[in-house]
Short mmCIF file of N, CA, C and O in Angstrom, two decimals:
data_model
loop_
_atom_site.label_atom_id
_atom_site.label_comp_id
_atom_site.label_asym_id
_atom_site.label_seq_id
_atom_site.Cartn_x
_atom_site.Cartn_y
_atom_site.Cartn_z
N UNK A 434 10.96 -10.87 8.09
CA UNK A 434 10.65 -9.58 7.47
C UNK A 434 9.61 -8.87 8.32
O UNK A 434 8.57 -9.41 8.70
N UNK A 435 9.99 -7.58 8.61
CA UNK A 435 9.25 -6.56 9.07
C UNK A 435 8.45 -5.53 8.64
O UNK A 435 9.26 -4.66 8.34
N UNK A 436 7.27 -5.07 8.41
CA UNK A 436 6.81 -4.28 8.05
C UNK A 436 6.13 -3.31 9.03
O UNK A 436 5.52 -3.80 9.98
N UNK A 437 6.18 -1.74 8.87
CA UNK A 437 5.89 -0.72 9.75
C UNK A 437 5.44 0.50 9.05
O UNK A 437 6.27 1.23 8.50
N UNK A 438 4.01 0.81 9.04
CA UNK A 438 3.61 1.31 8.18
C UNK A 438 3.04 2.76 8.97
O UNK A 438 2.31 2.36 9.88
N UNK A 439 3.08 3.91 8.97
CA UNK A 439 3.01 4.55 9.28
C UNK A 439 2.28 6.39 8.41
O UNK A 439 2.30 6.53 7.19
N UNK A 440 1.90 7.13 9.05
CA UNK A 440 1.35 8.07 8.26
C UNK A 440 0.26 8.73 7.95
O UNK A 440 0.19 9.78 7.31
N UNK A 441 -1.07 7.77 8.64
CA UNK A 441 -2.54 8.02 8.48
C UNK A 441 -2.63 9.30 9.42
O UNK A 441 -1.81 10.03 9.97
N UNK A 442 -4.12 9.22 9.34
CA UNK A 442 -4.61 10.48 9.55
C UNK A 442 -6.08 10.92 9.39
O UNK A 442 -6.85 10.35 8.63
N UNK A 443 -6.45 12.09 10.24
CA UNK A 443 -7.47 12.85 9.57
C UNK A 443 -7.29 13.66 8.83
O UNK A 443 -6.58 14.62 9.12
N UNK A 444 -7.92 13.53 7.54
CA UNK A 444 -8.10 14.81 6.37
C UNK A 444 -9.63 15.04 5.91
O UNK A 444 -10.58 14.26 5.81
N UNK A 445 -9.50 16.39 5.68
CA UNK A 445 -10.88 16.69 4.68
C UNK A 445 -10.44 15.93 3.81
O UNK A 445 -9.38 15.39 3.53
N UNK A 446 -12.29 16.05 3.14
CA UNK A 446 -12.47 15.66 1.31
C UNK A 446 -11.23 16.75 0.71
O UNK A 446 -10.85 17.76 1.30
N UNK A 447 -10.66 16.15 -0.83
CA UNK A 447 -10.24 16.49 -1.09
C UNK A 447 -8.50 17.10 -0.87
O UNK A 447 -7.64 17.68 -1.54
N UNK A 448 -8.69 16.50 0.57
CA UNK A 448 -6.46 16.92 1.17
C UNK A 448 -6.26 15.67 0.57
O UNK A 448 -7.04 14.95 -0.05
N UNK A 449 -5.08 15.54 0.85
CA UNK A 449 -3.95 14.80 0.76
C UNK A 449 -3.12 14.10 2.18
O UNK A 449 -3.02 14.62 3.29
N UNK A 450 -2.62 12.86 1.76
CA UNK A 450 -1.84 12.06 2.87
C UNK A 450 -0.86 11.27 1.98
O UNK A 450 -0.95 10.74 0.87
N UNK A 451 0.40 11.44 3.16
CA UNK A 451 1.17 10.09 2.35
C UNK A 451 1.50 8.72 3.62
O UNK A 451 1.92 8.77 4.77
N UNK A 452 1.16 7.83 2.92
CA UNK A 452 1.87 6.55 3.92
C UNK A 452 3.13 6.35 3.33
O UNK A 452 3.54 6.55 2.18
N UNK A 453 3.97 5.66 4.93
CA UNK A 453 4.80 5.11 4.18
C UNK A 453 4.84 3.74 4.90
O UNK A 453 3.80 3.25 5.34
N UNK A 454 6.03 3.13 5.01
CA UNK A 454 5.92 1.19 5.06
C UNK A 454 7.65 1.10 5.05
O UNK A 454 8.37 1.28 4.08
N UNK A 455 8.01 0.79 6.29
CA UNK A 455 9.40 0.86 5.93
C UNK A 455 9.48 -0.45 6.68
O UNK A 455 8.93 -0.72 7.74
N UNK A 456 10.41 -1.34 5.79
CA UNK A 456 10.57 -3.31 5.70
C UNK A 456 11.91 -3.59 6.23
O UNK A 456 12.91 -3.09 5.73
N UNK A 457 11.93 -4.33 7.19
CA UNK A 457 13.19 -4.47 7.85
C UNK A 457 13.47 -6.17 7.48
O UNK A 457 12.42 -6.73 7.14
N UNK A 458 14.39 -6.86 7.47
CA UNK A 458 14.60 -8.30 7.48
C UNK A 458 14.53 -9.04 6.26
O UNK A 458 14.60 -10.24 6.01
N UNK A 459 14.30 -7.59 5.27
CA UNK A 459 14.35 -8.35 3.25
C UNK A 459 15.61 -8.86 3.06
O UNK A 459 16.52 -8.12 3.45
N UNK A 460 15.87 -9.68 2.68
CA UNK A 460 16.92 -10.65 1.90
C UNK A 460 16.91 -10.71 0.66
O UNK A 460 17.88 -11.27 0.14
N UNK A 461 16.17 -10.32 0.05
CA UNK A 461 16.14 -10.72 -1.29
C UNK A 461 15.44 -9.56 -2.67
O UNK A 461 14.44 -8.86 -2.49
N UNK A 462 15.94 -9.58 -3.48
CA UNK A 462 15.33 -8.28 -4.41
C UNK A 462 14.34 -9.03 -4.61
O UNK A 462 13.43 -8.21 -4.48
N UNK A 463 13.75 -10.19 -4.88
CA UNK A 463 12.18 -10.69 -5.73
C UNK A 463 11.48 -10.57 -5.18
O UNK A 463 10.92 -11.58 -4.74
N UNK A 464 10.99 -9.22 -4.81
CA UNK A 464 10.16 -8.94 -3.68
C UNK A 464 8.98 -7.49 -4.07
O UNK A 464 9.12 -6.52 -4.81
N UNK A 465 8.15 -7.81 -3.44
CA UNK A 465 7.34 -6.61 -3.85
C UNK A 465 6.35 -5.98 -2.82
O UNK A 465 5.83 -6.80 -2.07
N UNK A 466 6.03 -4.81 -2.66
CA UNK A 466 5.20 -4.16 -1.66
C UNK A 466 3.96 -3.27 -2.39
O UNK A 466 3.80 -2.88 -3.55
N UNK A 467 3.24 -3.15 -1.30
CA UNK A 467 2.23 -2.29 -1.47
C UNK A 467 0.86 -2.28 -0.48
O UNK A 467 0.94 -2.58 0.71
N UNK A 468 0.05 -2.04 -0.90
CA UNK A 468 -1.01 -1.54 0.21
C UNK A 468 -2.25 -2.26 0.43
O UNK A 468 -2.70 -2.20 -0.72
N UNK A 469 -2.89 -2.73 0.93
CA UNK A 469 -4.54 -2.69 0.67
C UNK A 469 -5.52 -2.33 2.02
O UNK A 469 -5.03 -2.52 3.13
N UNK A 470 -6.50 -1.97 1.93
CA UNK A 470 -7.22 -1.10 2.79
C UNK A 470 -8.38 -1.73 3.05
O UNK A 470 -8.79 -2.64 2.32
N UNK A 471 -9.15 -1.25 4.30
CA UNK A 471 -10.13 -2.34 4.79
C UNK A 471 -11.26 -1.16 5.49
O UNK A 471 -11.08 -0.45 6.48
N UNK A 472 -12.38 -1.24 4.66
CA UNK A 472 -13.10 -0.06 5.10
C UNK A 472 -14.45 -0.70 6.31
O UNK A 472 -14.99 -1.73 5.91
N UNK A 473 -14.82 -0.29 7.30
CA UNK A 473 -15.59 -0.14 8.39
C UNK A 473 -16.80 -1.41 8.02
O UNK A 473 -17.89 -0.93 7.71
N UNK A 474 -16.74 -2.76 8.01
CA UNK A 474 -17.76 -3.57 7.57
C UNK A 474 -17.42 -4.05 6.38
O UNK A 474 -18.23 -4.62 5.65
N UNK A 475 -16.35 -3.90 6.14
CA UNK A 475 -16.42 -4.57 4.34
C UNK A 475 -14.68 -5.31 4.25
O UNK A 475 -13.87 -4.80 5.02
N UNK A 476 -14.26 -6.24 3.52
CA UNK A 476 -13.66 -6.60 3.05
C UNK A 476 -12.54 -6.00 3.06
O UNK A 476 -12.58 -4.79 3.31
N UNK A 477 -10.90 -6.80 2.74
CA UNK A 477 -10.04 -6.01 2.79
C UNK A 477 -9.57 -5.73 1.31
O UNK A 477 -9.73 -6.79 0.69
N UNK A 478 -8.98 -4.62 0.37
CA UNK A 478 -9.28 -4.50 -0.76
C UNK A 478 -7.57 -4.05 -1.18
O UNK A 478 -6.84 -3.19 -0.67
N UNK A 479 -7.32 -4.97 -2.25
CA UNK A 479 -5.69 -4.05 -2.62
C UNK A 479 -6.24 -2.55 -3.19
O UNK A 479 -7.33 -2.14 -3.60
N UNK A 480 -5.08 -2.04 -3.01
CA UNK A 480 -4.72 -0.47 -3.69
C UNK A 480 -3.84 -0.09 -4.76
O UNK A 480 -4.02 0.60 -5.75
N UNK A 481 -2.77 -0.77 -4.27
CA UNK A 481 -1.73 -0.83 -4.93
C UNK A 481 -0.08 -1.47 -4.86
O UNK A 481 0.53 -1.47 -3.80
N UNK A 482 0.45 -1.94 -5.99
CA UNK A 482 1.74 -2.45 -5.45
C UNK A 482 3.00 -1.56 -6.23
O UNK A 482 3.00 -0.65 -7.06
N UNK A 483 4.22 -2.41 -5.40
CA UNK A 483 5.68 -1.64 -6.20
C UNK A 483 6.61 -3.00 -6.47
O UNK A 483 6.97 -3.62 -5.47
N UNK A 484 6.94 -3.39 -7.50
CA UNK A 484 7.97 -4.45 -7.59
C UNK A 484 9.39 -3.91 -7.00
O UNK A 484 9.77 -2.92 -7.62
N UNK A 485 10.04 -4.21 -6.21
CA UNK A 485 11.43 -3.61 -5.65
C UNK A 485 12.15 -3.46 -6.16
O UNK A 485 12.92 -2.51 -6.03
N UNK A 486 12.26 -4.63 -7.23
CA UNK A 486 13.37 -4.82 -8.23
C UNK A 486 13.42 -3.70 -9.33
O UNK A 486 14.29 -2.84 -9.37
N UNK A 487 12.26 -3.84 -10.32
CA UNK A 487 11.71 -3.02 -11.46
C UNK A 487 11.83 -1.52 -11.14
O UNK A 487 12.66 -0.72 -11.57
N UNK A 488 10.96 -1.36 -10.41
CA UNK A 488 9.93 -0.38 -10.03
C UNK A 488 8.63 -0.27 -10.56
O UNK A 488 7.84 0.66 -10.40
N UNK A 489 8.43 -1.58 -11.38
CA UNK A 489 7.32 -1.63 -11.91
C UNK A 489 5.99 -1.29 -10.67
O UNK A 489 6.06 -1.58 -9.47
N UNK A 490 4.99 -0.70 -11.29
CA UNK A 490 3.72 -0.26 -10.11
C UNK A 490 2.69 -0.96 -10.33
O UNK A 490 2.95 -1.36 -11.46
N UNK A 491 1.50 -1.48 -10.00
CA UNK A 491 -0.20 -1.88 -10.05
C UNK A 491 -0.75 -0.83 -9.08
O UNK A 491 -0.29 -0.29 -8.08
N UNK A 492 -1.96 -0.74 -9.79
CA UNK A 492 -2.86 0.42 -9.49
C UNK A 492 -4.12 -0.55 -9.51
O UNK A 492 -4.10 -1.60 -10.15
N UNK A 493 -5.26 -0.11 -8.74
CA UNK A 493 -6.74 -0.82 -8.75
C UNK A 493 -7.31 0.56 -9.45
O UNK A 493 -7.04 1.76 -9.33
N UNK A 494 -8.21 -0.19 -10.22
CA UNK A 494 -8.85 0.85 -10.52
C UNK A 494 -9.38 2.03 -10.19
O UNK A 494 -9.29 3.13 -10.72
N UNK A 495 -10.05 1.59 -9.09
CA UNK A 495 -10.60 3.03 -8.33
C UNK A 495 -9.53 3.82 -7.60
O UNK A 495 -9.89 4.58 -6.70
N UNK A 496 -8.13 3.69 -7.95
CA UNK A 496 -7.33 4.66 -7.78
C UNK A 496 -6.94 5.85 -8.68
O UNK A 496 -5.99 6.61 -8.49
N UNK A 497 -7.68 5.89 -9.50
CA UNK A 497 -8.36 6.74 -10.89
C UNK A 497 -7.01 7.69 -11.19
O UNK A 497 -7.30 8.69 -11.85
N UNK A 498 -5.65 7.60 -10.86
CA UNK A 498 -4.53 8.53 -10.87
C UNK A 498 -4.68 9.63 -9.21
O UNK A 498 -3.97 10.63 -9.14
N UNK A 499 -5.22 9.42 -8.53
CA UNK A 499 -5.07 9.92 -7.36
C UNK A 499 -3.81 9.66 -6.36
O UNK A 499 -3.29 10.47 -5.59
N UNK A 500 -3.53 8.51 -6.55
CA UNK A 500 -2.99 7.68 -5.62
C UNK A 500 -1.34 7.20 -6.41
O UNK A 500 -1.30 6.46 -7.39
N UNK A 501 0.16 7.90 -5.62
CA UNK A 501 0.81 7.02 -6.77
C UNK A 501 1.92 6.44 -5.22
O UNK A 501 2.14 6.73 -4.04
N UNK A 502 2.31 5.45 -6.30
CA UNK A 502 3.27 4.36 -4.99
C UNK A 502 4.33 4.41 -5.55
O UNK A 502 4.35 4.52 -6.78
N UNK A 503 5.77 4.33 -4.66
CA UNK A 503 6.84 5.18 -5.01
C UNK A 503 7.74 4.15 -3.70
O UNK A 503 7.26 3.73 -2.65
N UNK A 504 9.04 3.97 -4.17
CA UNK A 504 9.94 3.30 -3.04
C UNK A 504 11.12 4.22 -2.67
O UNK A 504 11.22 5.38 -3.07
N UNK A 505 11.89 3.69 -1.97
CA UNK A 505 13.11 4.61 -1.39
C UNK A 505 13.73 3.60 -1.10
O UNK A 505 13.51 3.06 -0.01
N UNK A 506 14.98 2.90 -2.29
CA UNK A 506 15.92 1.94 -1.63
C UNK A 506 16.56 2.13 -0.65
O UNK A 506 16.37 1.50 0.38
N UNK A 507 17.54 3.12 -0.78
CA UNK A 507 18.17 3.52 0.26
C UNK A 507 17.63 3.38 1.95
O UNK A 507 18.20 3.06 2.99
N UNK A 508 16.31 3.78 1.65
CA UNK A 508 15.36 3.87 2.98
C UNK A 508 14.68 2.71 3.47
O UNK A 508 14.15 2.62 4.57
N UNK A 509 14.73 1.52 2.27
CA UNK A 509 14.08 0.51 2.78
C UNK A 509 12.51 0.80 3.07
O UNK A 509 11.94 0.22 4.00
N UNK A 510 11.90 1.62 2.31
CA UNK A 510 10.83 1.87 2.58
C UNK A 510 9.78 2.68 0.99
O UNK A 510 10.08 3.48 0.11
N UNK A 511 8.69 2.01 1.30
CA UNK A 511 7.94 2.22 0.03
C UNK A 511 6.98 3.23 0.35
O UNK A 511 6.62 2.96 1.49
N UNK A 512 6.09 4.74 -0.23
CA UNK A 512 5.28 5.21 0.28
C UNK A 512 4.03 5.51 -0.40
O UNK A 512 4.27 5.17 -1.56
N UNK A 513 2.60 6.03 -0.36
CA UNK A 513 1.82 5.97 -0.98
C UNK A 513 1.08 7.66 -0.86
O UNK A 513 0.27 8.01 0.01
N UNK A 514 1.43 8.23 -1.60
CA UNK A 514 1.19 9.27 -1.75
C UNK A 514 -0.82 9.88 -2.08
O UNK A 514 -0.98 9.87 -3.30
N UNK A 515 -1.66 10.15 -1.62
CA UNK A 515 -3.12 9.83 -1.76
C UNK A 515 -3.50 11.40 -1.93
O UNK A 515 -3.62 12.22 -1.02
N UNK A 516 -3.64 11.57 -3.06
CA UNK A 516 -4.71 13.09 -3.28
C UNK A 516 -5.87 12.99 -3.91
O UNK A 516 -6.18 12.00 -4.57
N UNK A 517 -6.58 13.98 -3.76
CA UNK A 517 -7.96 14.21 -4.15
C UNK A 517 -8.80 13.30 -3.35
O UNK A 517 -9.79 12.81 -3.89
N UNK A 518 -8.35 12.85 -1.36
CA UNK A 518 -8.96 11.98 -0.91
C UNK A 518 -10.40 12.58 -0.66
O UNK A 518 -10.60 13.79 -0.55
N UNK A 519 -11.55 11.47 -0.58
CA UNK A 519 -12.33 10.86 -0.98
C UNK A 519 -13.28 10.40 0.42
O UNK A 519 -13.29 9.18 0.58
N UNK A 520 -13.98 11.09 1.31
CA UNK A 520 -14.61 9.83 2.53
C UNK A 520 -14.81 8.73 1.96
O UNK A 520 -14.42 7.92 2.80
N UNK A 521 -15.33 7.88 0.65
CA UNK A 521 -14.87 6.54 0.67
C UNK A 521 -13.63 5.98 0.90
O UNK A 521 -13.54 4.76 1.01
N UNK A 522 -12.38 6.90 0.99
CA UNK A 522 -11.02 6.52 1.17
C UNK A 522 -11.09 6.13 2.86
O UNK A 522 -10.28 5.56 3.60
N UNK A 523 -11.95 6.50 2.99
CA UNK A 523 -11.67 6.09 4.68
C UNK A 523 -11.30 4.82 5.28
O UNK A 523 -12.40 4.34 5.57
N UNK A 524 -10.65 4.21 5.55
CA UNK A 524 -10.01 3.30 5.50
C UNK A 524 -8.97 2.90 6.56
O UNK A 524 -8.07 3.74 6.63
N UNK A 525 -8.80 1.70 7.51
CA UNK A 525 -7.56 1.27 7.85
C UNK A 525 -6.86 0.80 6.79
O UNK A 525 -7.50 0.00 6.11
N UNK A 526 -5.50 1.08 6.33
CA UNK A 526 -4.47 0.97 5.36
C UNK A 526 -3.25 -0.16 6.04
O UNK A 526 -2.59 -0.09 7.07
N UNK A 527 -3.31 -1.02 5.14
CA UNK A 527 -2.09 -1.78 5.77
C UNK A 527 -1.29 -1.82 4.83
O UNK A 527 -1.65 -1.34 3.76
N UNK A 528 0.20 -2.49 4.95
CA UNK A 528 1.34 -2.55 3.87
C UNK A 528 1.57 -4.17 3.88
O UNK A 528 1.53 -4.91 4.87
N UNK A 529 1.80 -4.47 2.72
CA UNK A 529 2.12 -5.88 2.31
C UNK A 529 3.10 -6.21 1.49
O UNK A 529 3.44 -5.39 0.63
N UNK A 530 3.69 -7.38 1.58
CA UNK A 530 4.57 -7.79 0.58
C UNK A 530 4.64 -9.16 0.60
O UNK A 530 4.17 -10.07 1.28
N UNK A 531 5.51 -8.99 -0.56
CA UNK A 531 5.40 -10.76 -0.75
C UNK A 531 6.41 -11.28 -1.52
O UNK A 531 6.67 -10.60 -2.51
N UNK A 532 7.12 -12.36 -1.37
CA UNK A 532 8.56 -12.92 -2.30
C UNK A 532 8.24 -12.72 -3.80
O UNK A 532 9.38 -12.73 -4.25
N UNK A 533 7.75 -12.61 -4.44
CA UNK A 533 8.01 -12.29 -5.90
C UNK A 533 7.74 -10.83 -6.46
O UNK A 533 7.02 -9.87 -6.17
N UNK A 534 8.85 -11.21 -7.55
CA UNK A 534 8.90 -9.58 -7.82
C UNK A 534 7.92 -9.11 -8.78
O UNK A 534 7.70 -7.90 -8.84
N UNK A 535 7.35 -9.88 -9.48
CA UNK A 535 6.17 -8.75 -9.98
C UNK A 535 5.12 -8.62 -9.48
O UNK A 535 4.83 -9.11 -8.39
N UNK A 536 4.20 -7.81 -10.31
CA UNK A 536 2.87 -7.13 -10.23
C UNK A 536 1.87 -7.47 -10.99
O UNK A 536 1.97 -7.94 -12.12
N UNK A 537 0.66 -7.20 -10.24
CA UNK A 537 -0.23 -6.89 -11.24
C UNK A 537 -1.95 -7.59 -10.69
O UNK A 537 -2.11 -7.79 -9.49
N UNK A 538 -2.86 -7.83 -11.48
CA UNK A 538 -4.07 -7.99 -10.50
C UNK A 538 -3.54 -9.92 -10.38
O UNK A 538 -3.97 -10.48 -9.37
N UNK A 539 -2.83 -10.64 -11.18
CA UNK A 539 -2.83 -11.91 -10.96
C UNK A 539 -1.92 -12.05 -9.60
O UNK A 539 -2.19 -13.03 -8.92
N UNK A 540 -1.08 -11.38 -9.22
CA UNK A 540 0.27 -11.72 -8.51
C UNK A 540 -0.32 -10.78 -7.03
O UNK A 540 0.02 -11.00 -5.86
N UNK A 541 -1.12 -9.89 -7.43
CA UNK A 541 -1.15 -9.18 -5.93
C UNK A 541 -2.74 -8.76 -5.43
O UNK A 541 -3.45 -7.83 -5.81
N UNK A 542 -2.98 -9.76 -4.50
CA UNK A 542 -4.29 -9.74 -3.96
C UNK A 542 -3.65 -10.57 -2.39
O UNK A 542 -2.44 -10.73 -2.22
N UNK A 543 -4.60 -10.98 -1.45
CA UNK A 543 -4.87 -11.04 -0.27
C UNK A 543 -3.87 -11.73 -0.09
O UNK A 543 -2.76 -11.54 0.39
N UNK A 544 -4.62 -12.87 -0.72
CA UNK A 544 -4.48 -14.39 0.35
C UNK A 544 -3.22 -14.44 -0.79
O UNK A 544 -3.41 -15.53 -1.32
N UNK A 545 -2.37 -14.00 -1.26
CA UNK A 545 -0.76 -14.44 -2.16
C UNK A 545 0.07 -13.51 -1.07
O UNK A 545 1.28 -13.34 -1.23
N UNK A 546 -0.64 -12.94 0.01
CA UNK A 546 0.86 -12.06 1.00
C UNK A 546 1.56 -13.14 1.45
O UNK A 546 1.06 -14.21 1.82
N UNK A 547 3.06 -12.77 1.41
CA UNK A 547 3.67 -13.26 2.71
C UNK A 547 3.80 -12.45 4.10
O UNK A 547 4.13 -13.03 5.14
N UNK A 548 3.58 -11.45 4.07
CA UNK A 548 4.03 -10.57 5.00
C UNK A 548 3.30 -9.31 5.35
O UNK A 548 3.45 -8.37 4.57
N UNK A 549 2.47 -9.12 6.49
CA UNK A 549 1.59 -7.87 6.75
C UNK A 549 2.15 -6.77 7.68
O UNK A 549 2.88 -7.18 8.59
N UNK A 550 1.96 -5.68 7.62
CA UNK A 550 2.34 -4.65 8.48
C UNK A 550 0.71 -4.64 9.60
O UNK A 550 -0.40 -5.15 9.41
N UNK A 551 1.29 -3.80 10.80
CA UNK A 551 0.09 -3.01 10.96
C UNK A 551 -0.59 -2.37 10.47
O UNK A 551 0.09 -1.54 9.87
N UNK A 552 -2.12 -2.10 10.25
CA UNK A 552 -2.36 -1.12 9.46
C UNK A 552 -2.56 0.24 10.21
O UNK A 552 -2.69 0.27 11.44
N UNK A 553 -2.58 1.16 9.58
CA UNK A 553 -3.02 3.32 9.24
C UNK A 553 -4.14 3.25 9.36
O UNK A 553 -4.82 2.44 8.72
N UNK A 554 -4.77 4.30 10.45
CA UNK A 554 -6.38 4.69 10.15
C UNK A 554 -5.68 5.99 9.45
O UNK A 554 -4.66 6.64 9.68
N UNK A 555 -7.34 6.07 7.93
CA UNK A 555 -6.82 7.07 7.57
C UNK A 555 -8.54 7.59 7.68
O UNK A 555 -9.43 6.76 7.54
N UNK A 556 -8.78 8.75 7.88
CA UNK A 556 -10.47 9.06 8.11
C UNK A 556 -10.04 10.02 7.02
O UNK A 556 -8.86 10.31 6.80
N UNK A 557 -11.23 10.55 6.27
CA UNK A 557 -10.92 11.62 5.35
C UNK A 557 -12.89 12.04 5.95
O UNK A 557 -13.78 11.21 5.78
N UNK A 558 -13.06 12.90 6.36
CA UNK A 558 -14.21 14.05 6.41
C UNK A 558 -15.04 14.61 5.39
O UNK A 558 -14.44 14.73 4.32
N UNK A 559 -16.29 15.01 5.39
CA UNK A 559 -17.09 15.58 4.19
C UNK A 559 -17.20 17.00 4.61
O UNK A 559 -17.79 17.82 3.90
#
């Protein structure tokens, strides 16, 4: 499995960006994607996931409804749509997934990936 995540950027406070993450080499629907981000000195942090199967979503909290995650079967590719960004959003963004199909804070954190993309610089400006 392949992951290729693409889309970052510079934005002011307050624009908007979308990533997307398009997965090559899936075999299987019990599968799930999504994001987590790794800011300048600190830790790498989920954002959010998409079950493939469902479409069920997980959100972290401090995605306060800013942020929504969205797939494209057809496209083989999941994207993350980010408004009302934030210079704390500043962030390298990577895409993840992993063999099971659900979500949620038990099922989707770091060290449970199977599979990492490159990550997105995304800078957002004050």
């Amino acid at each position: 499995v392949q992951l290729q995540a693409s889309g970052g950027g510079l934005v002011q406070a307050g624009g908007s960006l979308r990533l997307s993450c398009a997965v090559s080499g899936r075999t299987s629907s019990r599968f799930s994607m999504g994001w987590f981000r790794q800011a300048p000195g600190k830790g790498r942090d989920s954002v959010a996931a998409i079950s493939w199967s469902s479409g069920d979503t997980y959100y972290e909290d401090f995605v306060e409804g800013r942020f929504t995650i969205s797939r494209d079967s057809a496209k083989n590719t999941i994207y993350l749509q980010m408004n009302s960004l934030d210079p704390e959003d500043t962030a390298i963004y990577y895409c993840a997934a992993r063999n099971l199909a659900s979500v949620g804070a038990s099922s989707w954190y770091e060290e449970g990936m199977d599979y990492w993309g490159k990550g997105t610089q995304v800078t957002v400006s004050s």
